[in-house]
XYZ file of C-alpha atoms in Angstrom:
560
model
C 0.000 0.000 0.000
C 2.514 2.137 0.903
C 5.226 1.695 -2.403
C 1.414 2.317 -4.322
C 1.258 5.166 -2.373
C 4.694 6.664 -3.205
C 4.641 5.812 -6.929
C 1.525 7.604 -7.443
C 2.802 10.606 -6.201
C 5.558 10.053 -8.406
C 3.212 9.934 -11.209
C 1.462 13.152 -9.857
C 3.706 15.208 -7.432
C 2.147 17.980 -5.164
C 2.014 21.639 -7.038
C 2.064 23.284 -3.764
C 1.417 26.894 -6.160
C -0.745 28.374 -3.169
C -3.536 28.761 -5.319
C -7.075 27.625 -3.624
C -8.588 24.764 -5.586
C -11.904 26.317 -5.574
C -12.967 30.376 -6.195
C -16.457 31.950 -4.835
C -18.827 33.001 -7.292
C -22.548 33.659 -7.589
C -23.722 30.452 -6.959
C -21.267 29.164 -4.023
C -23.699 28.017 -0.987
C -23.104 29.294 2.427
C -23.491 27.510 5.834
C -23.525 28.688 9.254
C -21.940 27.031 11.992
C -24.191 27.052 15.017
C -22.305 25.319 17.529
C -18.752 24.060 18.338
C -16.565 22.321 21.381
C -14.439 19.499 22.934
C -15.978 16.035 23.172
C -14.910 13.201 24.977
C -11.493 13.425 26.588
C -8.694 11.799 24.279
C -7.124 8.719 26.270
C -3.650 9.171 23.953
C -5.264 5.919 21.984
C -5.195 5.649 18.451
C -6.333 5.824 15.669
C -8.876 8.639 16.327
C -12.185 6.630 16.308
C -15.085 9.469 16.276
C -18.710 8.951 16.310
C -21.546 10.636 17.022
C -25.658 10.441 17.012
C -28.496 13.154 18.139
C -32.143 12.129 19.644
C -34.884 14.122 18.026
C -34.693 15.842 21.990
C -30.966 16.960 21.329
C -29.477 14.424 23.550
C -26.145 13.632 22.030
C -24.321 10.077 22.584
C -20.811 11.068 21.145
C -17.601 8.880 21.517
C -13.821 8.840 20.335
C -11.250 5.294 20.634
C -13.123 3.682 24.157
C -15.076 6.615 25.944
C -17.891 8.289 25.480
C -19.870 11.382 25.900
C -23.608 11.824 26.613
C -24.779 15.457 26.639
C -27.449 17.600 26.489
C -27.980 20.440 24.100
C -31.033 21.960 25.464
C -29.062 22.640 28.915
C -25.879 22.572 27.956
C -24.788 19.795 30.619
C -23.238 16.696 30.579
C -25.349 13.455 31.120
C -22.580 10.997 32.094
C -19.377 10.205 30.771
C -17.274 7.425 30.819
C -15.655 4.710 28.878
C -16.947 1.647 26.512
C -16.037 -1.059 29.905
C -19.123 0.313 31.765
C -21.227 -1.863 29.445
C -19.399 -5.151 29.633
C -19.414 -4.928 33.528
C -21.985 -8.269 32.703
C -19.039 -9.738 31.216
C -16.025 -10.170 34.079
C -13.782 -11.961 31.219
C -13.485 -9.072 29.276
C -12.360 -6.838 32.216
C -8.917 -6.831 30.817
C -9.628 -7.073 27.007
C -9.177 -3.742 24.949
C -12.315 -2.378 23.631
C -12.875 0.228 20.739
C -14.043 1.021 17.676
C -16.956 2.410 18.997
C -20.167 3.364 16.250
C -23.065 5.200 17.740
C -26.602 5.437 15.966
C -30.109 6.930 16.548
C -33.546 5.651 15.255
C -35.362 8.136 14.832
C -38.434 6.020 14.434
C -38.180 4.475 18.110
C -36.838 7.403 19.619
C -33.681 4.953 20.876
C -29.927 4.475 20.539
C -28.095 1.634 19.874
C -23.748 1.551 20.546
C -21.628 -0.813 18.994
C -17.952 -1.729 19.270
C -15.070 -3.921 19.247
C -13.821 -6.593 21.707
C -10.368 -8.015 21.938
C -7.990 -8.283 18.901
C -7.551 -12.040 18.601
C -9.970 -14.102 17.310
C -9.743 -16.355 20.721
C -11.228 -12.779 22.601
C -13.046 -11.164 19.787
C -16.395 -9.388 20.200
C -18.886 -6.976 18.980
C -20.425 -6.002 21.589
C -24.184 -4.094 20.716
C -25.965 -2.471 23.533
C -29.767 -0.745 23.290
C -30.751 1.687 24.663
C -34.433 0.981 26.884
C -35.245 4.837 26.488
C -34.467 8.084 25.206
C -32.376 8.805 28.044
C -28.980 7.339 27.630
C -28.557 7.283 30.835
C -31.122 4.953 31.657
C -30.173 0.819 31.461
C -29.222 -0.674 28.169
C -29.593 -4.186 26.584
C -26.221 -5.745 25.961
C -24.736 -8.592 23.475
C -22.221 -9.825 22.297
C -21.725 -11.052 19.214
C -18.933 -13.732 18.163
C -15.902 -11.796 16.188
C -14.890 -15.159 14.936
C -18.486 -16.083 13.786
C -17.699 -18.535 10.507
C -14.613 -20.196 13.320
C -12.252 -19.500 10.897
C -9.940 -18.364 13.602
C -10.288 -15.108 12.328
C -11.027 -11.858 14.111
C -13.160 -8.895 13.417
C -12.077 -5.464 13.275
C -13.522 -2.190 11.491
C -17.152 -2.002 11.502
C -19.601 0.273 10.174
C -23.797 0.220 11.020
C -26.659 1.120 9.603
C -30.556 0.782 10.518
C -33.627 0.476 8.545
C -37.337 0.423 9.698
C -36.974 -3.475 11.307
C -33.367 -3.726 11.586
C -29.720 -3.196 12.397
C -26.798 -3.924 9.636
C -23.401 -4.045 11.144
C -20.374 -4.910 8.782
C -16.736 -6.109 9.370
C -13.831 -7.262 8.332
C -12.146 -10.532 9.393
C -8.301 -10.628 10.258
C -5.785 -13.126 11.152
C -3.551 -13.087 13.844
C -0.907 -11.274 14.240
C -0.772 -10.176 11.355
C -1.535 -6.270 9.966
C -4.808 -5.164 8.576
C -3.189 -4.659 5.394
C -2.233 -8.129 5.292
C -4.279 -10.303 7.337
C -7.373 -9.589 5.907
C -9.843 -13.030 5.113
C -13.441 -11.541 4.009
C -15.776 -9.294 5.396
C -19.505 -10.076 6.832
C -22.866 -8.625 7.265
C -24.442 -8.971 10.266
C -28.474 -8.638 9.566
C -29.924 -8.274 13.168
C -33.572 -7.911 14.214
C -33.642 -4.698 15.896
C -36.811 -5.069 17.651
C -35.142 -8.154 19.487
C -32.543 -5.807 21.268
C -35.252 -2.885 22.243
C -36.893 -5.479 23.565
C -34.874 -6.944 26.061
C -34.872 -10.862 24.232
C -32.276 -13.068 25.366
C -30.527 -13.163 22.072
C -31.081 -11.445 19.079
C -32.774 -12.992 15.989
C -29.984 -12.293 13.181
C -27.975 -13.835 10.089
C -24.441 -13.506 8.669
C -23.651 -12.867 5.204
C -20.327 -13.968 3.961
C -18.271 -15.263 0.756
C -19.464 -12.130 -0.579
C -17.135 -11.964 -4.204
C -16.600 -10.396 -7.260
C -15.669 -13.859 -9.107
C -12.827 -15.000 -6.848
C -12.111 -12.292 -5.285
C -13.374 -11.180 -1.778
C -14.766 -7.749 -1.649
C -13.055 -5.462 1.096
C -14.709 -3.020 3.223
C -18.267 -2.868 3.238
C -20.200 -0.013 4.225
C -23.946 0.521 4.789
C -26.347 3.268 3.236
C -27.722 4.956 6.251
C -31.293 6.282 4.782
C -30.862 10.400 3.777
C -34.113 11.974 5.865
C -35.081 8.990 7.433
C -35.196 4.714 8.285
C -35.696 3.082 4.888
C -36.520 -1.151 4.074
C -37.115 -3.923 3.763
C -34.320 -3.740 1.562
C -30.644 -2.041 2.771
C -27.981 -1.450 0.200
C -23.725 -1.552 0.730
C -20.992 -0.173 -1.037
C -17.774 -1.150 -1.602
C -14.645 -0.696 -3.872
C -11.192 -1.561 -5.026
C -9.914 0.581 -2.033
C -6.455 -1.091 -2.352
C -5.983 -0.225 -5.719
C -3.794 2.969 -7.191
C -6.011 3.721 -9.249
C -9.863 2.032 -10.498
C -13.462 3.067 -12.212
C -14.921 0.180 -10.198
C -18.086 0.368 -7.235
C -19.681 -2.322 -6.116
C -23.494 -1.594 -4.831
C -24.494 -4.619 -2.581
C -28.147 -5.241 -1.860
C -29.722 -7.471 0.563
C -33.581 -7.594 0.101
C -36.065 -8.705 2.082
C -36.266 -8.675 6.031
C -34.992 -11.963 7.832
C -38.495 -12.280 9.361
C -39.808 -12.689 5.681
C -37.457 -15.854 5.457
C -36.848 -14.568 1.665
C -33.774 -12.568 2.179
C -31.165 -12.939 -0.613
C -28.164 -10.507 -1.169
C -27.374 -9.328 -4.868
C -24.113 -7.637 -6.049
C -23.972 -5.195 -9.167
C -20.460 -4.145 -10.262
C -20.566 -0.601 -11.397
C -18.065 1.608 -13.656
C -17.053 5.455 -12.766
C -16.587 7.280 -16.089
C -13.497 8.478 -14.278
C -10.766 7.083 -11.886
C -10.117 7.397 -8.097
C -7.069 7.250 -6.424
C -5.423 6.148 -3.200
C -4.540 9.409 -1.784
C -1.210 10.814 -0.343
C -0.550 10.698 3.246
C -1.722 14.288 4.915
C 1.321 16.986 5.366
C 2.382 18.633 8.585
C 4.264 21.282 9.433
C 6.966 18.852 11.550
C 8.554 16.060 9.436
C 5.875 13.510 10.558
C 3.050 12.479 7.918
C -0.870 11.690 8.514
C -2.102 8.221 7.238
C -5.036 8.344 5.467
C -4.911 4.328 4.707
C -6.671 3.532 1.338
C -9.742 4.503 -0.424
C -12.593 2.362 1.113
C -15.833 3.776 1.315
C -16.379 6.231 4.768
C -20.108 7.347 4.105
C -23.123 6.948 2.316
C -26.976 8.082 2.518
C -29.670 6.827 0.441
C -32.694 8.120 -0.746
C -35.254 6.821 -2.919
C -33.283 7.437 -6.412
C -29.879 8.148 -5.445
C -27.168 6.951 -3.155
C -24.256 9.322 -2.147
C -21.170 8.525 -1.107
C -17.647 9.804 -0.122
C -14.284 8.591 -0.021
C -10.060 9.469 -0.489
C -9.140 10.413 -3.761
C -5.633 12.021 -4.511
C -6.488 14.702 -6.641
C -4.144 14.604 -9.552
C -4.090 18.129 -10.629
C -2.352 18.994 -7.175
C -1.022 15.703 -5.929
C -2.879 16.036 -2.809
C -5.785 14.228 -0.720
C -8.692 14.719 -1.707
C -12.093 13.596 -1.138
C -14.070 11.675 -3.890
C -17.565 12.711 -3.489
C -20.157 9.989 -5.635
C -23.321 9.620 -6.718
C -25.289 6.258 -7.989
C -28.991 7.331 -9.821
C -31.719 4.764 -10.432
C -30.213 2.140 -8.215
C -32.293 0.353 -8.146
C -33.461 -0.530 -11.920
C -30.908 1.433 -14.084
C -27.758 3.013 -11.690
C -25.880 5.612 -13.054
C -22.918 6.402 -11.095
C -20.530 9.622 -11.223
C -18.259 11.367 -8.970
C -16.491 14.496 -8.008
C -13.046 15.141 -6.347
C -13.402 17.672 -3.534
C -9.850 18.926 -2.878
C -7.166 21.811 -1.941
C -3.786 23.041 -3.773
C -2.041 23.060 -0.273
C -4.813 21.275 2.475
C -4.857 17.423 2.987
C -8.420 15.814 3.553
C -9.401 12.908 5.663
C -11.693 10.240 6.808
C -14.485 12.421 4.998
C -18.510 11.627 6.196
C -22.042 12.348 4.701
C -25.196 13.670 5.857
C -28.211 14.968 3.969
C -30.268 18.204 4.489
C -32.616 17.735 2.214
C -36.328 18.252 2.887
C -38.289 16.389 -0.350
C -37.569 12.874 -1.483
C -34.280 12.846 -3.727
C -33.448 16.311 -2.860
C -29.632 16.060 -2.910
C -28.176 18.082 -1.025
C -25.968 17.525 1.931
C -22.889 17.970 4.344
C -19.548 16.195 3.814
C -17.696 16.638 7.151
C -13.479 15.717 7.800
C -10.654 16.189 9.189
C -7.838 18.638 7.069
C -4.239 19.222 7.758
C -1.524 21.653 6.352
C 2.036 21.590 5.935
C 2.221 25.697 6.418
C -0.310 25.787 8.725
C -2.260 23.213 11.297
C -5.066 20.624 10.890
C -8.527 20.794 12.152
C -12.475 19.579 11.239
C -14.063 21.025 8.219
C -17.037 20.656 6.115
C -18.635 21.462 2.316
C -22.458 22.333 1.599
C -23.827 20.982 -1.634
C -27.187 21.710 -2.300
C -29.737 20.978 -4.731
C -27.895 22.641 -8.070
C -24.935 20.618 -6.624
C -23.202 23.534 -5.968
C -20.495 23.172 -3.363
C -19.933 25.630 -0.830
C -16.383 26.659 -0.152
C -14.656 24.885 2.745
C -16.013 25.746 6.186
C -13.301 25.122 8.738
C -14.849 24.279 12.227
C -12.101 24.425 14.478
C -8.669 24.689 14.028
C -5.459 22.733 15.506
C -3.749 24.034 18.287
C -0.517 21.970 17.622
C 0.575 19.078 14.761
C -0.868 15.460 15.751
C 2.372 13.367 17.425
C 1.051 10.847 18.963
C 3.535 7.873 17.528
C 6.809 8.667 19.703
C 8.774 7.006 16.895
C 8.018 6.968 12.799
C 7.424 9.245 10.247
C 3.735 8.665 9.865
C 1.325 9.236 12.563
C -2.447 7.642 12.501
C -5.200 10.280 11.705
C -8.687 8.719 11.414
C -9.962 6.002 10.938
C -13.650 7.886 11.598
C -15.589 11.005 11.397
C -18.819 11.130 12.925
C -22.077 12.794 11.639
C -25.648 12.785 11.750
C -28.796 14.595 10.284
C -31.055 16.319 12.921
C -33.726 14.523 12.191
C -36.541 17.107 14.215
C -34.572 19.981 12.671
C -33.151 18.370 9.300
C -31.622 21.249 7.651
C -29.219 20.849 10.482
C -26.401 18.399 11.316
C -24.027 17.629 14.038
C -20.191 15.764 13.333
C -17.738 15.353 15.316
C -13.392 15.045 14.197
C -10.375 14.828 15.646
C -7.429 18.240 15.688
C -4.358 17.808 17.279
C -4.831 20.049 20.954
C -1.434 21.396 23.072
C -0.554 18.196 24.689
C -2.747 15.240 22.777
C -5.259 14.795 20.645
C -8.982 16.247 20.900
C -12.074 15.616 19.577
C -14.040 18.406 18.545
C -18.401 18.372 18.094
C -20.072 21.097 16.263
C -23.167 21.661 14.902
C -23.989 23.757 11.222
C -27.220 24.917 9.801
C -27.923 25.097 5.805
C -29.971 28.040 6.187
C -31.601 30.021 9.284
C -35.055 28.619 8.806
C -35.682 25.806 7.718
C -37.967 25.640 4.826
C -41.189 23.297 4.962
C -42.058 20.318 2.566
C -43.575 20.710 -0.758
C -47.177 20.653 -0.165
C -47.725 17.736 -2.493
C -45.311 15.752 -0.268
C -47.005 16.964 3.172
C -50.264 15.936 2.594
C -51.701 12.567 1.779
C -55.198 11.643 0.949
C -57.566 9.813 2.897
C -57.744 6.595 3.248
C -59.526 4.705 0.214
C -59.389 1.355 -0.290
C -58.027 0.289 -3.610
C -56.732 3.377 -5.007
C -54.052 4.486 -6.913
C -53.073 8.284 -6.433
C -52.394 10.500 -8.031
C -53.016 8.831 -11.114
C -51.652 9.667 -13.853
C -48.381 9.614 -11.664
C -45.365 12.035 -12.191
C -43.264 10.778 -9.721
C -44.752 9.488 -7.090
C -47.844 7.547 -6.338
C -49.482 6.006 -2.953
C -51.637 2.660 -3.050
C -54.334 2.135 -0.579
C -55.538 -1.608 -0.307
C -57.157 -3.779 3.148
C -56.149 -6.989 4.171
C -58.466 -9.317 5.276
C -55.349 -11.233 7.564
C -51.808 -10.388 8.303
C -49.887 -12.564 5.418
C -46.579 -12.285 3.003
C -47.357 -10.568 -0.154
C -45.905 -9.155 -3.078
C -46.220 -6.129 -5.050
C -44.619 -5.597 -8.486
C -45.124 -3.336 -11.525
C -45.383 -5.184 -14.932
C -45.637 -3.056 -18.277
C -48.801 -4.290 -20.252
C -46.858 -6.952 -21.920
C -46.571 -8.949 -18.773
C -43.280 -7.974 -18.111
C -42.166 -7.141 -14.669
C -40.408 -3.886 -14.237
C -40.384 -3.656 -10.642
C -41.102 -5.330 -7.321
C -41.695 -2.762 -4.851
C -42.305 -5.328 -1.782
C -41.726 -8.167 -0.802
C -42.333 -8.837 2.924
C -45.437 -9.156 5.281
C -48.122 -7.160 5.786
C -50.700 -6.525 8.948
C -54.141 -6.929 8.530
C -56.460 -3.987 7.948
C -55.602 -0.808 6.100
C -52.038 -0.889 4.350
C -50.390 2.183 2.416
C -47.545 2.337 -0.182
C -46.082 5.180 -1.027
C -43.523 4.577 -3.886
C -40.923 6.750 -6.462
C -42.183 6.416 -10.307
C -39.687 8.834 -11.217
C -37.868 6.105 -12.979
C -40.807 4.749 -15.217
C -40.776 5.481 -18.492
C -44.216 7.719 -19.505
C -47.091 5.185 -20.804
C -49.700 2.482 -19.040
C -48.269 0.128 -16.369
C -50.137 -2.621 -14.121
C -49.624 -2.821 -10.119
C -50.593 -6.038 -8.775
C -50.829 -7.453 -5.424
C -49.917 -11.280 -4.462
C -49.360 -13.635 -1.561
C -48.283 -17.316 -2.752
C -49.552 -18.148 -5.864
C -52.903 -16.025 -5.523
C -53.359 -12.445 -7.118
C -55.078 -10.473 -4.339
C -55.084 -7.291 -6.522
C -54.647 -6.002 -9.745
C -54.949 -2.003 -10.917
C -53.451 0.136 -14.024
C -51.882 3.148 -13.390
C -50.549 5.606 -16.218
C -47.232 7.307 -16.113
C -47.182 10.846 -16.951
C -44.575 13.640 -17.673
């Protein structure tokens, strides 16, 4: 990784002509920050392991390497504090095992957090260890488990996750390791872990959950899998993965990873698409400082992604080749789900070095694309510090909004020439305030690392929905609406039981275009509300059925 590392830049040396990469004009966004300060007290650990989540209430669980951080916005006052051990105290034979890696989420459906991390660094002691929280309060008790890091027994251990949620359930993803030996090197496959969600708010004994592996392109185990957190809000059945040739120089390739179906439906099945970039990314440089010690910024696997329902965003390093610096390789996948698309843009700096880059959306209206890409930047003439870009819906980029700068260069390694500088950067949506969003990086403070929270706003109101997306009919049994459709359409229908069904579009050949579910449904009065944005204009059929009986069959027309 490394020689790949030093021949690219080789190929495309640093320009260092103190020119910014990127000029206002007329149509640059602006942001605002709102909010800024220290988060959890560094513990001289590394790498700098950041996360971060935010209740509808403003309670915010925030973490870095193995403590954590609950606090209150509203009353500016700290919950609790403390470190990762405080929720294995169940488990005395971990007392002494290192944990870390921690990845903190909120459901906004549930009003409820859930914490994950790591346990142990051998596959004879490895964990994940996934705790629930029984409230709102994060304070109050929390359901813990652990799950096996060596779940296939392959002697293997797991190390860097990354979670997502959707409506029923949690998606955790790893990679396995070997022994004593580097990540770099030791790396085996990495998993899924589909896990009933409902089971850990619950308090069950064990949770209900099943473990994708062997997951390939031909022969070749994919690396680094990360989950598509939904954009405004919990998405499913279905929850899509990326992934990419991260150890590569150089590559066009994506993969987009789907598994469909809930694991109560018993018809889950995971499908891979391998997608092509009309341009390259790159593995990036390592970050400058202004002492003779480097920043890693490790390869190019995927750090973020948000999905909506036509487009999934994503971000990543990229060396930027017209300045031989990192960069940050912002993508974009349309139509994922029948026809993707997929194209990209290299956020960079003449001079800066960016890292460990994040994603969160501000948008208001299905597929509205704009968002906030947060990470960490360093300088060799100046410091380093947390940043972020605003893209909105023109997918104009705002220029670089730095949220706090370093107070001294990051030397943490006593010996070496490369220091480590990520490996996360936390960020969420607000969800009861979504033109909002809270991150959380890592600077370098007077005496040892920091980790620094803040808060920005897109605008200083926040504008309401569309109308046509704020207001939905009445309930009507059997009907499509509106109909003819632009691009959307909601489908009333009653069920006389609670039963698995399926609902596709076919064109009026008989062909199926699209299954929109495929899971069960309660009893009673059941709505749909699906995207037609994709359809092509012209007559299409949308029929209901559970086994091998048709419960339901209506035309709809598609309109432009």
């Amino acid at each position: 990784l490394l020689k790949l590392k030093q021949t690219l830049s080789l190929k495309y040396p640093r320009k260092n002509n103190g020119l910014a990469s990127k000029s206002s004009s007329s149509n640059t966004p602006e942001i605002i920050i709102e909010n800024g300060f220290q988060g959890s007290q560094y513990n001289n650990r590394v790498p700098n392991d950041n996360t971060l989540a935010i209740s509808n209430d403003g309670v915010i669980v925030s973490g870095i390497n193995s403590k954590f951080f609950f606090y209150d916005t509203n009353n500016d006052s700290i919950l609790e504090e403390g470190t990762l051990h405080s929720f294995t105290t169940g488990f005395p034979q971990f007392n002494t095992v290192s944990k870390y890696d921690p990845k903190f989420i909120y459901d906004p459906d549930e009003d409820r957090f859930i914490i994950s991390f790591l346990i142990g660094t051998a596959y004879q002691n490895s964990n994940i260890c996934v705790a629930f929280s029984s409230s709102n309060n994060p304070s109050d008790p929390w359901n813990v488990y652990l799950l096996s890091g060596n779940p296939l027994g392959t002697d293997h251990w797991t190390d860097y996750p990354a979670i997502a949620l959707s409506k029923d359930e949690l998606f955790i993803t790893g990679n396995l390791l070997a022994n004593g030996v580097s990540w770099q090197l030791g790396f085996q496959q990495s998993l899924i872990w589909q896990i009933d969600k409902y089971d850990g708010y619950n308090g069950e004994t064990s949770l209900d959950m099943q473990i994708w592996s062997d997951i390939k392109d031909d022969s070749i185990y994919i690396r680094n899998l990360h989950p598509a957190r939904g954009a405004r809000g919990l998405r499913g059945p279905n929850q899509f993965l990326l992934s990419n040739k991260n150890f590569s120089a150089e590559s066009d390739t994506v993969y987009l990873i789907e598994v469909t179906n809930t694991l109560n439906s018993g018809l889950a099945s995971l499908n891979l698409t391998r997608l092509s970039l009309p341009d390259h990314y790159f593995l990036s440089p390592n970050g400058k400082q202004s002492i003779n010690k480097e920043l890693s910024t490790n390869d190019s696997r995927m750090l973020g992604a948000v999905i909506d329902d036509n487009w999934i965003q994503y971000v990543h390093h990229s060396m930027d080749t017209t300045y031989g610096t990192a960069g940050i390789y912002h993508g974009i996948i349309e139509n994922y789900s029948s026809a993707p698309e997929i194209n990209g843009t290299i956020l960079s700096d003449s001079i800066m070095d960016y890292g460990y880059p994040n994603i969160a959306s501000t948008g208001i209206n299905p597929n509205e694309k704009e968002c906030i890409i947060g990470f960490n930047y360093t300088s060799a003439i100046d410091t380093n510090g947390v940043a972020c870009y605003y893209m909105d819906n023109l997918n104009n980029y705002s220029e670089r909004t730095q949220l706090k700068n370093g107070d001294a260069p990051i030397n943490s390694f006593v010996n070496g020439q490369i220091d480590r500088w990520g490996d996360y950067f936390g960020i969420q949506r607000w969800y009861s305030n979504p033109c909002k969003v809270w991150m959380s990086g890592m600077y370098g403070g007077l005496t040892s690392n920091a980790s620094w929270i803040s808060s920005v706003a897109v605008s200083d109101t926040c504008r309401n929905p569309d109308p046509i997306i704020s207001i939905e009919p009445p309930f009507i049994d059997g009907t499509l609406y509106p109909n003819p459709s632009i691009d959307w359409m909601i489908y009333d229908f009653t069920l006389e039981e609670t039963q698995m069904i399926s609902i596709s579009i076919y064109d009026t050949q008989g062909k199926l275009v699209k299954t929109l579910y495929n899971d069960q449904a309660s009893s009673g009065e059941n709505r749909l509300s699906f995207n037609t944005y994709y359809l092509e204009q012209g007559l299409y059929i949308i029929q209901i059925s559970s086994q091998n009986e048709v419960l339901s069959t209506k035309k709809f027309m598609k309109g432009f």
